[in-house]
Amino acid sequence: ASGVPMPKVYLLKDTSINAFAAGHSSSNAVIGVTTGCMHLLTRDELQAVMAHEFSHILNGDMRLNIRTTGILHGIVSIAVIGRVLCEIATLENSDDETGFIPPLFIVGGVIIIFGSAGVYLGRCIKSAVSHQREYLADAAAVQFTRNSQAMAGALKKIGGLSRHGLLSNPHAEEASHMFFERGLAFDIGEFMSTHPPLETRVARIDPYFEGEFPEIAPLEQHRIATDGVSKKKENAEASSDFMKSAMMAGMMMGGAKMSWNPEAVATAASQPGQAQLQYAAELRESLAPELRKAAHDPLGAQALMFAMLLGEDDTAFEEQLERLKTHCVEAIISETRILHPKAATMDPRAKLPLVDMAIPSLRQLTKDQYASFQETLQWLVESDQQIDLFEYTLGKVLDRHLKNHFEPSAKPRIQYHSIIPLLPRCSTILSGFAHIGHEDTASTEHAFRQGAACLKELGKNLKLLPYSECTLGEMDAAVAELAQATAPLRMKVVNALAHTVGADGEVTIQEAELLRAFADMLDCPIPPFVQSS
């Protein structure tokens, strides 16, 4: 329901209760959870922790965290070297029964002392950055799950566990600001801490909290080795169920058209409410099991994309499938044939959400497999000598979330801090949306003006371009340049597009798909559109 694909989830072998989100953008985000988190929390509590981390993804906190980590590494690197030497000095070895190496320990201690100034400065920086963002993420988790007791319960268990959120890793200092709860053994005062006090965090969620944490038995190491596999699978499935329902996006309630409030789009971006969460879960359950299963397999995900692009007419389908044999292996052809009837009759509102579900599986392809998939997809789109809005939208969504994964490139730098130099690009993209969603000249002009008005006084100078000057290719170039603007400017453009699309009080599925794709390219994901009263 957040408007972004499901991130990969990794397991950290640590008995504490902790988690983190990392990545440069929502398209390459990952979430990590500790073994203790998986074993000691209930399903609802684990879901709340995931929602907390997902809030960091949606709000761009992880990008700031990554940058902060880079800065802090240089500041605290001397102390980190000292900690590593001290740990090596105390390791057991076959030549020394005690495993203690005094000279090395002394050297490490001296280095730690000299590096303490860097640690002090680093913690001040992390504390200034982290506190308010953690409060906001806690509140967002309650909003996403509608279960304040689950969020409070997870925090209380951390407080009642002897190890709390402590991570046994020498590099925990550099990344401590990224975690769900502080990952260090101690902090020199609250103002130096990377996270607010647990008591304060719980009290903000649970007004009846009396300041006492229930004692939680530590996770035994032998339990992890013996029954960890089955328990991990059970909890992973629970987490996966939540993440799957949380990443559905670009859908609508109602029929081919619906009434809506454009103002709600800007407000709801990155803030999916209960209606979006509930509807996303319901739509996911309505999908055919074959389609859902295919979305979670690399081969099936490829076949699923092809099945959604192939013609619905039996004759056209067989002809395209025969020609497809020259581009794909037989296994993909067979799977495509099986999935096509289900894909052809599925609710059109579920197409883009299904694409989102398939993206993590498509990321598991090898580079050669991805190149072949891209070539085949392009051939299918161009095979009928025309491109419809779904084909265009599908290509853009896949390109945004897959291309940089297989062909890493530098993220575009922020070039624009003012909308003024981007006004010509705004004219192009607003004109394109106005022409696509409205047939007659008067309604097209009205839609354009509604969107331009969102840019205040500057919007009055924008002119509606003829259709020949705002084709999909022209809009591509426009959105590529707009993506180099600051986040508030990009959100302002998305708001203007929403008003253009909804100028007539209705939005079609095709318009919604296109708006979702462009918002995604501008890194402003849109949750499900809920019909307004």
XYZ file of C-alpha atoms in Angstrom:
533
model
C 0.000 0.000 0.000
C 3.060 2.257 0.118
C 3.594 2.547 -3.605
C 7.057 0.943 -3.688
C 8.228 -2.625 -4.416
C 8.910 -5.000 -1.543
C 12.538 -4.628 -0.379
C 14.761 -7.634 0.230
C 14.799 -8.809 3.848
C 18.026 -10.111 5.431
C 18.597 -11.996 8.702
C 21.349 -10.852 11.105
C 22.647 -13.637 13.340
C 22.435 -11.740 16.621
C 20.413 -12.580 19.736
C 19.390 -8.974 20.446
C 16.134 -7.422 19.215
C 16.973 -4.972 16.460
C 16.403 -4.113 12.803
C 17.485 -1.583 10.180
C 16.687 -0.221 6.725
C 19.387 0.705 4.201
C 19.739 1.819 0.604
C 19.982 4.956 -1.487
C 16.371 4.985 -2.687
C 13.117 3.063 -2.413
C 14.026 1.067 -5.531
C 17.121 -0.555 -3.968
C 16.147 -0.624 -0.301
C 16.810 -3.579 2.008
C 15.633 -4.397 5.522
C 17.623 -6.403 8.048
C 16.279 -8.036 11.221
C 18.154 -9.896 13.942
C 17.546 -13.505 14.920
C 16.368 -12.287 18.315
C 13.811 -10.076 16.628
C 12.460 -13.028 14.644
C 12.256 -15.377 17.633
C 11.255 -13.169 20.549
C 8.587 -10.962 18.972
C 5.041 -11.947 18.108
C 3.783 -11.628 14.549
C 2.089 -8.289 15.325
C 5.199 -6.939 17.048
C 7.415 -8.009 14.160
C 4.995 -6.340 11.771
C 5.252 -3.121 13.792
C 9.058 -3.228 13.608
C 8.870 -3.770 9.842
C 6.446 -0.855 9.551
C 8.879 1.340 11.509
C 11.684 0.494 9.083
C 9.377 0.903 6.090
C 8.641 4.430 7.294
C 12.354 5.194 7.071
C 12.314 3.931 3.465
C 9.284 5.982 2.466
C 10.536 9.182 4.082
C 14.055 8.987 2.659
C 15.683 8.611 6.090
C 17.910 5.765 4.930
C 19.529 7.952 2.252
C 20.509 10.401 4.982
C 21.652 7.491 7.160
C 23.934 6.169 4.416
C 25.510 9.599 3.945
C 25.921 9.991 7.693
C 27.593 6.576 7.866
C 30.135 7.655 5.253
C 30.976 10.792 7.211
C 31.128 8.979 10.542
C 33.386 6.223 9.222
C 36.168 8.723 8.759
C 35.519 10.349 12.123
C 35.426 7.167 14.236
C 37.758 4.942 12.189
C 40.656 5.347 14.641
C 38.553 4.158 17.572
C 37.169 1.288 15.464
C 40.709 0.079 14.744
C 41.414 0.137 18.482
C 38.275 -1.884 19.259
C 39.185 -4.488 16.639
C 42.697 -4.863 18.094
C 41.292 -5.260 21.614
C 38.862 -7.942 20.433
C 41.643 -9.809 18.609
C 43.766 -9.599 21.759
C 41.070 -11.357 23.794
C 40.204 -14.114 21.301
C 40.914 -17.708 22.316
C 43.593 -19.533 20.323
C 45.295 -22.892 20.361
C 48.710 -21.561 21.418
C 47.504 -19.691 24.487
C 44.980 -21.179 26.868
C 43.801 -17.762 28.010
C 43.791 -16.343 24.512
C 44.870 -12.954 25.964
C 47.627 -10.926 24.246
C 48.570 -8.042 26.603
C 50.748 -5.989 24.194
C 48.097 -5.990 21.497
C 45.393 -5.134 24.032
C 47.437 -2.189 25.333
C 48.041 -0.884 21.804
C 44.327 -1.168 21.068
C 43.462 0.651 24.286
C 45.817 3.521 23.477
C 44.329 3.862 19.991
C 40.809 3.904 21.462
C 41.816 6.734 23.815
C 43.195 8.810 20.953
C 40.124 8.062 18.842
C 37.637 8.926 21.589
C 37.365 12.531 20.397
C 36.151 11.294 17.020
C 33.649 8.992 18.698
C 32.351 11.880 20.824
C 31.888 14.108 17.757
C 30.325 11.258 15.776
C 27.758 10.533 18.481
C 26.787 14.193 18.686
C 26.116 14.184 14.931
C 24.112 10.953 15.078
C 22.058 12.128 18.029
C 21.119 15.369 16.292
C 20.011 13.490 13.179
C 18.271 10.476 14.705
C 16.030 11.449 17.618
C 13.152 13.156 15.839
C 13.199 10.693 12.944
C 12.796 7.785 15.357
C 9.756 9.393 16.974
C 8.232 9.963 13.541
C 8.935 6.375 12.463
C 7.309 5.027 15.647
C 4.211 7.108 14.955
C 4.165 6.009 11.313
C 4.371 2.343 12.354
C 1.273 2.805 14.515
C -0.451 4.535 11.600
C 0.458 1.753 9.146
C -0.518 -1.165 11.392
C -3.315 0.485 13.398
C -1.941 -1.442 16.376
C -0.261 0.750 18.978
C 0.036 -2.152 21.435
C 2.191 -4.121 18.987
C 4.633 -1.224 18.605
C 4.720 -0.625 22.350
C 5.094 -4.370 22.956
C 8.172 -4.609 20.735
C 9.819 -1.679 22.532
C 8.934 -3.133 25.956
C 10.523 -6.475 25.053
C 13.715 -4.674 24.060
C 13.680 -2.936 27.447
C 13.108 -6.222 29.274
C 15.825 -8.162 27.420
C 19.197 -8.159 29.161
C 21.013 -7.372 25.916
C 18.365 -4.875 24.766
C 19.318 -3.996 21.175
C 23.064 -4.457 21.684
C 24.880 -5.670 18.563
C 28.087 -7.688 18.965
C 29.980 -6.180 16.045
C 32.962 -3.793 16.060
C 31.334 -1.697 13.324
C 28.118 -1.133 15.299
C 29.357 2.358 16.224
C 29.305 3.539 12.603
C 25.817 2.243 11.854
C 24.137 2.573 15.262
C 21.966 5.478 14.056
C 20.381 3.208 11.409
C 18.884 0.664 13.808
C 15.439 0.275 15.338
C 16.989 0.645 18.789
C 20.453 1.768 19.859
C 22.963 -0.965 19.088
C 25.705 0.115 21.499
C 26.418 -1.099 25.024
C 26.428 2.404 26.476
C 25.831 6.043 25.639
C 27.338 9.043 27.415
C 24.119 10.812 28.297
C 20.848 11.122 26.434
C 22.120 14.000 24.304
C 24.804 11.661 22.934
C 22.473 8.743 22.262
C 21.498 7.747 18.735
C 17.943 6.986 19.881
C 15.481 8.517 22.342
C 15.109 6.670 25.693
C 12.962 3.539 25.453
C 10.768 4.787 28.298
C 9.949 7.962 26.369
C 9.253 6.094 23.123
C 6.876 3.680 24.856
C 5.131 6.450 26.810
C 4.375 8.339 23.601
C 2.569 5.275 22.254
C 1.115 3.759 25.437
C -0.200 6.443 27.838
C -0.728 3.791 30.554
C 2.928 2.720 30.598
C 4.296 2.870 34.163
C 7.985 2.776 33.289
C 8.654 -0.907 34.048
C 9.709 -3.416 31.409
C 8.717 -7.111 31.644
C 11.716 -9.394 32.020
C 12.401 -11.311 28.794
C 14.442 -14.518 28.839
C 17.441 -14.345 26.473
C 17.464 -16.393 23.324
C 19.490 -19.561 23.984
C 22.174 -20.298 21.441
C 21.267 -23.996 21.238
C 17.670 -23.089 20.362
C 18.877 -21.123 17.360
C 20.866 -24.142 16.182
C 18.127 -26.744 16.689
C 14.703 -25.316 16.000
C 15.774 -22.044 14.428
C 15.113 -23.187 10.879
C 11.410 -23.928 11.323
C 10.760 -20.897 13.518
C 12.631 -18.607 11.143
C 10.531 -19.835 8.255
C 7.300 -19.240 10.177
C 8.233 -15.679 11.135
C 9.687 -14.904 7.725
C 6.371 -15.855 6.151
C 4.561 -13.561 8.574
C 6.897 -10.689 7.724
C 6.581 -11.436 4.035
C 2.771 -11.367 4.235
C 2.903 -7.883 5.690
C 5.442 -6.600 3.190
C 3.480 -8.002 0.276
C 0.312 -6.265 1.404
C 2.220 -3.072 2.115
C 3.731 -2.693 -1.337
C 0.561 -2.797 -3.431
C 0.170 0.500 -5.278
C -1.353 2.326 -8.221
C -4.840 0.856 -7.868
C -8.309 2.272 -7.510
C -11.564 1.318 -5.899
C -14.621 1.294 -8.071
C -15.076 0.639 -11.770
C -13.327 1.888 -14.893
C -13.725 5.436 -13.583
C -13.965 6.877 -10.116
C -14.468 10.227 -8.459
C -11.586 11.445 -6.368
C -9.960 14.355 -4.587
C -6.602 15.409 -6.122
C -5.595 17.116 -2.876
C -5.490 13.704 -1.226
C -2.727 12.484 -3.557
C -0.083 14.908 -2.305
C -1.177 14.354 1.287
C -1.201 10.566 0.957
C 2.114 10.199 -0.908
C 4.389 8.127 1.319
C 1.617 8.070 3.961
C -0.719 5.169 3.157
C -3.711 5.147 5.460
C -5.905 2.371 6.776
C -8.130 2.378 3.686
C -5.127 1.809 1.404
C -3.705 -0.913 3.637
C -6.997 -2.775 3.883
C -7.786 -2.529 0.188
C -4.261 -3.570 -0.787
C -4.575 -6.713 1.328
C -8.002 -7.500 -0.126
C -6.848 -7.056 -3.706
C -3.822 -9.259 -3.098
C -6.052 -12.030 -1.819
C -8.300 -11.656 -4.871
C -5.444 -12.480 -7.258
C -5.389 -15.965 -8.747
C -2.991 -18.213 -6.776
C -1.148 -19.061 -10.012
C -0.356 -15.387 -10.596
C 0.837 -14.822 -7.039
C 3.006 -17.926 -7.148
C 4.555 -16.904 -10.466
C 5.410 -13.452 -9.111
C 7.691 -15.040 -6.504
C 9.765 -17.102 -8.939
C 12.344 -15.618 -11.378
C 11.163 -17.736 -14.307
C 7.495 -17.281 -13.447
C 7.928 -13.524 -13.044
C 9.282 -13.251 -16.596
C 6.413 -15.330 -17.959
C 3.962 -13.190 -15.995
C 5.226 -9.980 -17.608
C 4.958 -11.556 -21.062
C 1.471 -12.948 -20.344
C 0.188 -9.470 -19.446
C 1.513 -8.055 -22.724
C 0.237 -10.749 -25.087
C -3.034 -10.187 -26.943
C -6.310 -11.414 -25.466
C -7.597 -12.737 -28.802
C -6.813 -16.462 -29.153
C -5.536 -16.181 -32.723
C -3.304 -13.206 -31.963
C -2.047 -14.898 -28.795
C -1.014 -18.107 -30.571
C 0.717 -16.124 -33.305
C 2.643 -14.005 -30.809
C 3.518 -17.041 -28.697
C 4.897 -18.847 -31.745
C 7.099 -15.881 -32.582
C 8.099 -15.592 -28.930
C 9.764 -19.011 -29.154
C 12.668 -17.432 -31.023
C 13.373 -15.198 -28.010
C 12.694 -17.408 -24.943
C 13.508 -20.833 -23.576
C 10.749 -23.450 -23.671
C 10.152 -23.314 -19.901
C 9.181 -19.632 -20.074
C 6.962 -20.268 -23.105
C 5.114 -23.053 -21.265
C 4.643 -20.923 -18.160
C 3.423 -17.994 -20.263
C 0.808 -20.228 -21.898
C -0.427 -21.352 -18.466
C -0.577 -17.843 -16.996
C -2.106 -16.022 -19.968
C -5.788 -16.967 -19.330
C -5.522 -15.751 -15.726
C -3.661 -12.584 -16.712
C -6.153 -11.785 -19.475
C -9.124 -11.927 -17.094
C -7.553 -10.349 -14.012
C -8.817 -7.073 -12.582
C -6.955 -4.329 -14.515
C -6.454 -2.487 -11.221
C -4.192 -5.328 -10.077
C -1.748 -5.227 -12.990
C 0.764 -2.745 -11.600
C 0.595 -4.186 -8.059
C 1.382 -7.579 -9.573
C 4.371 -6.040 -11.349
C 5.532 -4.691 -7.974
C 5.239 -8.167 -6.470
C 7.382 -9.609 -9.263
C 10.236 -7.089 -9.070
C 12.159 -8.812 -6.211
C 12.064 -12.077 -8.206
C 13.234 -10.353 -11.389
C 16.186 -8.944 -9.448
C 17.363 -12.526 -8.922
C 18.059 -12.967 -12.639
C 21.638 -13.079 -13.861
C 22.869 -10.203 -16.013
C 22.557 -12.330 -19.146
C 19.039 -13.427 -18.199
C 18.054 -9.829 -17.516
C 19.441 -8.702 -20.878
C 17.444 -11.436 -22.623
C 14.316 -10.534 -20.639
C 14.648 -6.859 -21.537
C 15.174 -7.645 -25.213
C 12.118 -9.915 -25.301
C 9.978 -7.403 -23.423
C 10.962 -4.660 -25.855
C 10.167 -6.901 -28.805
C 6.716 -7.697 -27.399
C 5.913 -4.021 -26.854
C 6.964 -3.094 -30.394
C 5.573 -6.167 -32.153
C 2.188 -4.568 -32.905
C 3.793 -1.327 -34.159
C 2.108 0.728 -31.433
C 2.431 1.298 -27.708
C -0.462 1.679 -25.298
C -0.355 3.335 -21.896
C -0.016 0.079 -19.957
C 2.928 -1.048 -22.090
C 4.600 2.314 -21.569
C 3.902 2.292 -17.830
C 5.122 -1.291 -17.423
C 8.359 -0.477 -19.211
C 8.987 2.573 -17.035
C 8.277 0.799 -13.743
C 10.549 -2.135 -14.625
C 13.262 0.166 -15.940
C 13.267 2.250 -12.766
C 13.487 -0.685 -10.374
C 15.657 -3.106 -12.365
C 18.055 -1.218 -14.614
C 20.163 0.309 -11.865
C 20.268 -3.063 -10.099
C 21.869 -4.795 -13.089
C 23.640 -1.765 -14.566
C 24.682 0.387 -11.583
C 25.193 4.049 -12.346
C 25.717 7.205 -10.342
C 22.535 8.633 -8.866
C 21.642 11.968 -10.524
C 22.686 14.888 -8.358
C 20.209 17.506 -7.237
C 20.565 20.273 -9.813
C 17.463 22.356 -9.220
C 16.395 24.125 -6.042
C 13.878 26.352 -7.810
C 10.983 25.491 -10.110
C 11.670 28.445 -12.429
C 14.240 26.784 -14.753
C 11.966 23.719 -14.915
C 8.829 25.551 -16.049
C 9.231 24.489 -19.726
C 9.451 20.859 -18.558
C 6.378 21.376 -16.390
C 4.494 22.657 -19.445
C 5.449 19.525 -21.378
C 4.400 17.015 -18.758
C 1.198 18.825 -17.748
C 0.209 19.216 -21.407
C 0.798 15.516 -22.004
C -1.416 14.483 -19.096
C -4.106 16.969 -20.142
C -4.218 15.569 -23.694
C -4.192 11.926 -22.559
C -7.108 12.199 -20.154
C -9.376 14.641 -21.978
C -10.795 14.540 -25.493
C -12.145 17.998 -26.380
C -10.163 21.253 -26.455
C -12.082 22.945 -23.651
C -11.667 20.111 -21.135
C -7.999 19.722 -22.092
C -7.340 23.423 -21.473
C -9.268 23.279 -18.191
C -7.279 20.265 -16.977
C -3.997 21.949 -17.877
C -4.962 25.115 -16.000
C -5.985 23.126 -12.931
C -2.529 21.561 -12.790
C -0.694 24.798 -13.574
C -2.547 26.551 -10.745
C -0.699 24.306 -8.275
C 2.485 26.184 -9.193
C 0.888 29.425 -7.939
C 1.857 32.622 -9.787
C 4.486 30.870 -11.898
C 1.835 28.543 -13.282
C -0.009 31.415 -14.928
C 2.821 31.751 -17.455
C 2.630 28.117 -18.579
C 1.105 27.388 -21.981
C -0.734 24.290 -23.133
C 1.394 22.639 -25.817
C -0.065 20.876 -28.858
C -0.122 17.090 -28.633
C 2.744 16.785 -31.143
C 5.047 18.594 -28.690
C 4.220 16.520 -25.620
C 4.430 12.915 -26.788
C 5.554 10.146 -24.447
C 9.116 10.694 -25.659
C 8.971 14.394 -24.808
C 7.447 13.575 -21.427
C 10.271 11.098 -20.818
C 12.851 13.825 -21.289
C 10.865 16.183 -19.067
C 10.547 13.777 -16.151
C 14.261 12.884 -16.379
C 15.128 16.541 -15.792
C 12.443 17.037 -13.149
C 13.915 14.080 -11.243
C 16.998 16.229 -10.589
C 14.969 18.695 -8.503
C 14.689 18.692 -4.721
C 12.059 16.480 -3.087
C 9.615 19.342 -2.286
C 9.731 20.516 -5.908
C 9.139 16.988 -7.209
C 6.186 16.578 -4.857
C 4.806 19.877 -6.125
C 4.963 18.543 -9.698
C 3.199 15.310 -8.680
C 0.499 17.392 -7.011
C 0.074 19.400 -10.227
C -0.205 16.182 -12.263
C -2.831 14.847 -9.854
C -4.907 17.994 -10.312
C -4.568 17.734 -14.090
C -5.726 14.116 -14.088
C -8.610 14.816 -11.715
C -9.751 18.100 -13.255
C -12.995 16.494 -14.451
C -13.603 14.840 -11.079
C -12.875 11.365 -12.459
C -9.828 9.258 -13.170
C -9.555 6.186 -15.377
C -7.395 3.171 -14.661
C -5.064 4.191 -17.505
C -4.659 7.701 -16.076
C -4.008 6.275 -12.617
C -1.358 3.894 -13.969
C 0.405 6.682 -15.832
C 0.299 9.014 -12.830
C 1.662 6.262 -10.604
C 4.525 5.593 -13.069
C 5.545 9.244 -13.314
C 5.306 9.707 -9.540
C 7.501 6.629 -9.165
C 10.074 8.036 -11.600
C 10.118 11.217 -9.511
C 10.662 9.096 -6.365
C 7.329 10.214 -4.883
C 5.428 6.894 -4.612
C 1.643 7.109 -4.489
C -0.463 4.741 -2.347
C -3.771 3.324 -3.582
C -6.344 5.874 -4.729
C -9.368 5.622 -2.489
C -12.660 6.853 -3.874
C -13.755 10.090 -2.266
C -17.263 10.582 -1.014
